[in-house]
Amino acid sequence: MLKKYKKYVRLSKKFPFIRFPNRQRASLVVVEDLWKVCDTESEKLLYRQLQANMYYPTPHYWIDNVRANLALVPYRLALIELRPGINEKKIIRVLKKRGWRVLFYDTDQLLQNEQLYVNLVLQQAPTQTKNVSTSV
C-alpha cells in the first residue's frame, strides 16, 4: 500500500516519521498591460520603466495581507511605497517567511530619479538568459 502513495509520503528517522512534502506550484502570471490599474503617477512611471526593461510587474498584488504596489511575481520581488505609519520591519518579516524580497520606494525620490529604483530592481531580479528556442 505504501508503494501506491510513495510519491506523496516521505519517511524519516525523526518524529514525525511520516511526512507530506510541501509542494508549491510554480507561479504563472498572465502578461497583460495593466498600467491603467496603477493609482499614482509614481506607480505608473515605475511600471513603464520596468516594462521597458522587459519586466512585467503586477500592480496591487496581495501577499499574506500585505499589499504590494507592484510585484514581480516570478522573481518574488515586491515594490512597496513608503507611507507614514507603515511598519517596514513587520512587512519585511512577513514577506521573507513567504520567500519574497521587498524594495521600499519613496514617491518624491522616484519622480526625480526613476532610474535609481529601476537599477535596484535589476540587481534584485536578474534577467533570465535561458534559451528556449527549438529551432536548429
PDB file of C-alpha atoms in Angstrom:
ATOM      1  CA  MET A   1       0.000   0.000   0.000  1.00  0.00           C
ATOM      2  CA  LEU A   2       2.895   2.352   0.680  1.00  0.00           C
ATOM      3  CA  LYS A   3       4.109   1.900  -2.884  1.00  0.00           C
ATOM      4  CA  LYS A   4       0.905   3.449  -4.129  1.00  0.00           C
ATOM      5  CA  TYR A   5       1.414   6.618  -2.040  1.00  0.00           C
ATOM      6  CA  LYS A   6       5.209   6.744  -2.179  1.00  0.00           C
ATOM      7  CA  LYS A   7       5.290   9.899  -4.269  1.00  0.00           C
ATOM      8  CA  TYR A   8       3.039  11.683  -1.752  1.00  0.00           C
ATOM      9  CA  VAL A   9       4.668  10.483   1.503  1.00  0.00           C
ATOM     10  CA  ARG A  10       8.221  10.732   2.815  1.00  0.00           C
ATOM     11  CA  LEU A  11       9.504   8.547   5.648  1.00  0.00           C
ATOM     12  CA  SER A  12      12.064   9.915   8.098  1.00  0.00           C
ATOM     13  CA  LYS A  13      14.009   8.669  11.109  1.00  0.00           C
ATOM     14  CA  LYS A  14      12.913  11.598  13.279  1.00  0.00           C
ATOM     15  CA  PHE A  15       9.496  12.354  14.669  1.00  0.00           C
ATOM     16  CA  PRO A  16       7.061  12.690  12.849  1.00  0.00           C
ATOM     17  CA  PHE A  17       8.066   9.578  10.955  1.00  0.00           C
ATOM     18  CA  ILE A  18       5.671  10.115   8.085  1.00  0.00           C
ATOM     19  CA  ARG A  19       5.837  13.480   6.338  1.00  0.00           C
ATOM     20  CA  PHE A  20       3.952  15.003   3.488  1.00  0.00           C
ATOM     21  CA  PRO A  21       6.222  17.140   1.344  1.00  0.00           C
ATOM     22  CA  ASN A  22       5.032  20.692   0.780  1.00  0.00           C
ATOM     23  CA  ARG A  23       4.857  21.144  -2.953  1.00  0.00           C
ATOM     24  CA  GLN A  24       4.348  24.663  -4.097  1.00  0.00           C
ATOM     25  CA  ARG A  25       3.020  25.321  -7.520  1.00  0.00           C
ATOM     26  CA  ALA A  26       5.038  27.290  -9.975  1.00  0.00           C
ATOM     27  CA  SER A  27       3.922  30.876 -10.225  1.00  0.00           C
ATOM     28  CA  LEU A  28       2.251  31.589 -13.510  1.00  0.00           C
ATOM     29  CA  VAL A  29       1.366  35.151 -14.353  1.00  0.00           C
ATOM     30  CA  VAL A  30      -0.540  36.132 -17.439  1.00  0.00           C
ATOM     31  CA  VAL A  31       1.221  39.047 -19.083  1.00  0.00           C
ATOM     32  CA  GLU A  32      -1.148  41.955 -19.513  1.00  0.00           C
ATOM     33  CA  ASP A  33      -0.705  45.673 -19.867  1.00  0.00           C
ATOM     34  CA  LEU A  34      -2.072  46.828 -16.516  1.00  0.00           C
ATOM     35  CA  TRP A  35      -0.614  50.322 -16.269  1.00  0.00           C
ATOM     36  CA  LYS A  36      -4.144  51.774 -16.162  1.00  0.00           C
ATOM     37  CA  VAL A  37      -4.729  49.983 -12.858  1.00  0.00           C
ATOM     38  CA  CYS A  38      -1.888  51.925 -11.183  1.00  0.00           C
ATOM     39  CA  ASP A  39      -3.211  54.624  -8.872  1.00  0.00           C
ATOM     40  CA  THR A  40      -0.413  57.149  -8.512  1.00  0.00           C
ATOM     41  CA  GLU A  41       1.868  58.772 -11.036  1.00  0.00           C
ATOM     42  CA  SER A  42       4.916  57.198  -9.389  1.00  0.00           C
ATOM     43  CA  GLU A  43       3.431  53.703  -9.808  1.00  0.00           C
ATOM     44  CA  LYS A  44       2.740  54.358 -13.478  1.00  0.00           C
ATOM     45  CA  LEU A  45       6.265  55.693 -14.018  1.00  0.00           C
ATOM     46  CA  LEU A  46       7.884  52.710 -12.311  1.00  0.00           C
ATOM     47  CA  TYR A  47       5.578  50.320 -14.182  1.00  0.00           C
ATOM     48  CA  ARG A  48       6.551  51.814 -17.548  1.00  0.00           C
ATOM     49  CA  GLN A  49      10.276  51.798 -16.735  1.00  0.00           C
ATOM     50  CA  LEU A  50      10.180  48.148 -15.671  1.00  0.00           C
ATOM     51  CA  GLN A  51       8.189  47.229 -18.750  1.00  0.00           C
ATOM     52  CA  ALA A  52      10.786  48.980 -20.928  1.00  0.00           C
ATOM     53  CA  ASN A  53      13.406  46.682 -19.348  1.00  0.00           C
ATOM     54  CA  MET A  54      11.338  43.573 -20.201  1.00  0.00           C
ATOM     55  CA  TYR A  55       9.905  43.054 -16.712  1.00  0.00           C
ATOM     56  CA  TYR A  56       6.171  42.630 -16.334  1.00  0.00           C
ATOM     57  CA  PRO A  57       5.046  43.826 -12.898  1.00  0.00           C
ATOM     58  CA  THR A  58       1.648  43.126 -11.415  1.00  0.00           C
ATOM     59  CA  PRO A  59       0.069  46.155  -9.725  1.00  0.00           C
ATOM     60  CA  HIS A  60      -1.737  45.855  -6.371  1.00  0.00           C
ATOM     61  CA  TYR A  61      -0.659  42.285  -5.624  1.00  0.00           C
ATOM     62  CA  TRP A  62      -1.684  40.833  -2.243  1.00  0.00           C
ATOM     63  CA  ILE A  63       0.787  38.638  -0.351  1.00  0.00           C
ATOM     64  CA  ASP A  64      -0.444  37.479   3.076  1.00  0.00           C
ATOM     65  CA  ASN A  65      -2.474  40.598   3.887  1.00  0.00           C
ATOM     66  CA  VAL A  66       0.308  42.844   2.605  1.00  0.00           C
ATOM     67  CA  ARG A  67      -0.479  44.871  -0.492  1.00  0.00           C
ATOM     68  CA  ALA A  68       2.484  45.397  -2.791  1.00  0.00           C
ATOM     69  CA  ASN A  69       2.093  48.388  -5.087  1.00  0.00           C
ATOM     70  CA  LEU A  70       3.983  46.486  -7.791  1.00  0.00           C
ATOM     71  CA  ALA A  71       5.131  42.875  -7.689  1.00  0.00           C
ATOM     72  CA  LEU A  72       7.420  40.885  -9.926  1.00  0.00           C
ATOM     73  CA  VAL A  73       5.810  37.528  -9.187  1.00  0.00           C
ATOM     74  CA  PRO A  74       8.260  35.169 -10.959  1.00  0.00           C
ATOM     75  CA  TYR A  75      11.155  36.850  -9.119  1.00  0.00           C
ATOM     76  CA  ARG A  76       9.207  37.094  -5.845  1.00  0.00           C
ATOM     77  CA  LEU A  77      10.054  40.772  -5.516  1.00  0.00           C
ATOM     78  CA  ALA A  78       7.578  43.245  -4.005  1.00  0.00           C
ATOM     79  CA  LEU A  79       7.830  47.006  -4.522  1.00  0.00           C
ATOM     80  CA  ILE A  80       6.032  48.912  -1.765  1.00  0.00           C
ATOM     81  CA  GLU A  81       5.558  52.658  -1.463  1.00  0.00           C
ATOM     82  CA  LEU A  82       6.831  54.283   1.729  1.00  0.00           C
ATOM     83  CA  ARG A  83       3.979  55.936   3.611  1.00  0.00           C
ATOM     84  CA  PRO A  84       3.807  57.431   7.092  1.00  0.00           C
ATOM     85  CA  GLY A  85       2.790  54.862   9.694  1.00  0.00           C
ATOM     86  CA  ILE A  86       3.960  51.838   7.696  1.00  0.00           C
ATOM     87  CA  ASN A  87       5.784  49.163   9.693  1.00  0.00           C
ATOM     88  CA  GLU A  88       8.651  48.211   7.401  1.00  0.00           C
ATOM     89  CA  LYS A  89      10.197  45.588   9.682  1.00  0.00           C
ATOM     90  CA  LYS A  90       6.925  43.708  10.045  1.00  0.00           C
ATOM     91  CA  ILE A  91       6.306  43.736   6.292  1.00  0.00           C
ATOM     92  CA  ILE A  92       9.835  42.503   5.588  1.00  0.00           C
ATOM     93  CA  ARG A  93       9.469  39.732   8.179  1.00  0.00           C
ATOM     94  CA  VAL A  94       6.085  38.556   6.853  1.00  0.00           C
ATOM     95  CA  LEU A  95       7.179  38.527   3.222  1.00  0.00           C
ATOM     96  CA  LYS A  96      10.546  36.936   3.989  1.00  0.00           C
ATOM     97  CA  LYS A  97       8.709  33.963   5.537  1.00  0.00           C
ATOM     98  CA  ARG A  98       6.969  33.502   2.193  1.00  0.00           C
ATOM     99  CA  GLY A  99      10.236  33.774   0.257  1.00  0.00           C
ATOM    100  CA  TRP A 100       9.676  37.300  -1.047  1.00  0.00           C
ATOM    101  CA  ARG A 101      12.109  40.206  -1.143  1.00  0.00           C
ATOM    102  CA  VAL A 102      10.932  43.767  -0.563  1.00  0.00           C
ATOM    103  CA  LEU A 103      12.020  47.100  -2.012  1.00  0.00           C
ATOM    104  CA  PHE A 104      10.524  50.224  -0.492  1.00  0.00           C
ATOM    105  CA  TYR A 105      10.421  53.339  -2.646  1.00  0.00           C
ATOM    106  CA  ASP A 106       9.798  56.992  -1.916  1.00  0.00           C
ATOM    107  CA  THR A 107       7.474  58.698  -4.393  1.00  0.00           C
ATOM    108  CA  ASP A 108       9.266  62.063  -4.382  1.00  0.00           C
ATOM    109  CA  GLN A 109      12.642  60.456  -4.975  1.00  0.00           C
ATOM    110  CA  LEU A 110      11.181  58.202  -7.658  1.00  0.00           C
ATOM    111  CA  LEU A 111       9.712  61.118  -9.597  1.00  0.00           C
ATOM    112  CA  GLN A 112      13.091  62.884  -9.542  1.00  0.00           C
ATOM    113  CA  ASN A 113      15.249  59.878 -10.471  1.00  0.00           C
ATOM    114  CA  GLU A 114      13.352  56.774 -11.610  1.00  0.00           C
ATOM    115  CA  GLN A 115      16.498  55.082 -12.929  1.00  0.00           C
ATOM    116  CA  LEU A 116      17.761  54.652  -9.346  1.00  0.00           C
ATOM    117  CA  TYR A 117      14.917  52.289  -8.450  1.00  0.00           C
ATOM    118  CA  VAL A 118      15.000  50.532 -11.801  1.00  0.00           C
ATOM    119  CA  ASN A 119      18.671  49.735 -11.197  1.00  0.00           C
ATOM    120  CA  LEU A 120      17.799  48.345  -7.749  1.00  0.00           C
ATOM    121  CA  VAL A 121      15.188  46.087  -9.339  1.00  0.00           C
ATOM    122  CA  LEU A 122      17.670  44.970 -11.985  1.00  0.00           C
ATOM    123  CA  GLN A 123      20.094  43.952  -9.224  1.00  0.00           C
ATOM    124  CA  GLN A 124      17.421  42.060  -7.277  1.00  0.00           C
ATOM    125  CA  ALA A 125      15.783  40.339 -10.251  1.00  0.00           C
ATOM    126  CA  PRO A 126      18.345  39.462 -12.911  1.00  0.00           C
ATOM    127  CA  THR A 127      17.137  38.785 -16.406  1.00  0.00           C
ATOM    128  CA  GLN A 128      16.800  35.180 -17.400  1.00  0.00           C
ATOM    129  CA  THR A 129      19.130  34.122 -20.162  1.00  0.00           C
ATOM    130  CA  LYS A 130      17.643  30.694 -20.709  1.00  0.00           C
ATOM    131  CA  ASN A 131      17.277  29.913 -24.400  1.00  0.00           C
ATOM    132  CA  VAL A 132      14.040  28.096 -25.090  1.00  0.00           C
ATOM    133  CA  SER A 133      14.107  28.153 -28.863  1.00  0.00           C
ATOM    134  CA  THR A 134      13.708  24.799 -30.559  1.00  0.00           C
ATOM    135  CA  SER A 135      14.997  25.795 -33.966  1.00  0.00           C
ATOM    136  CA  VAL A 136      18.141  24.105 -35.199  1.00  0.00           C
TER     137      VAL A 136
END
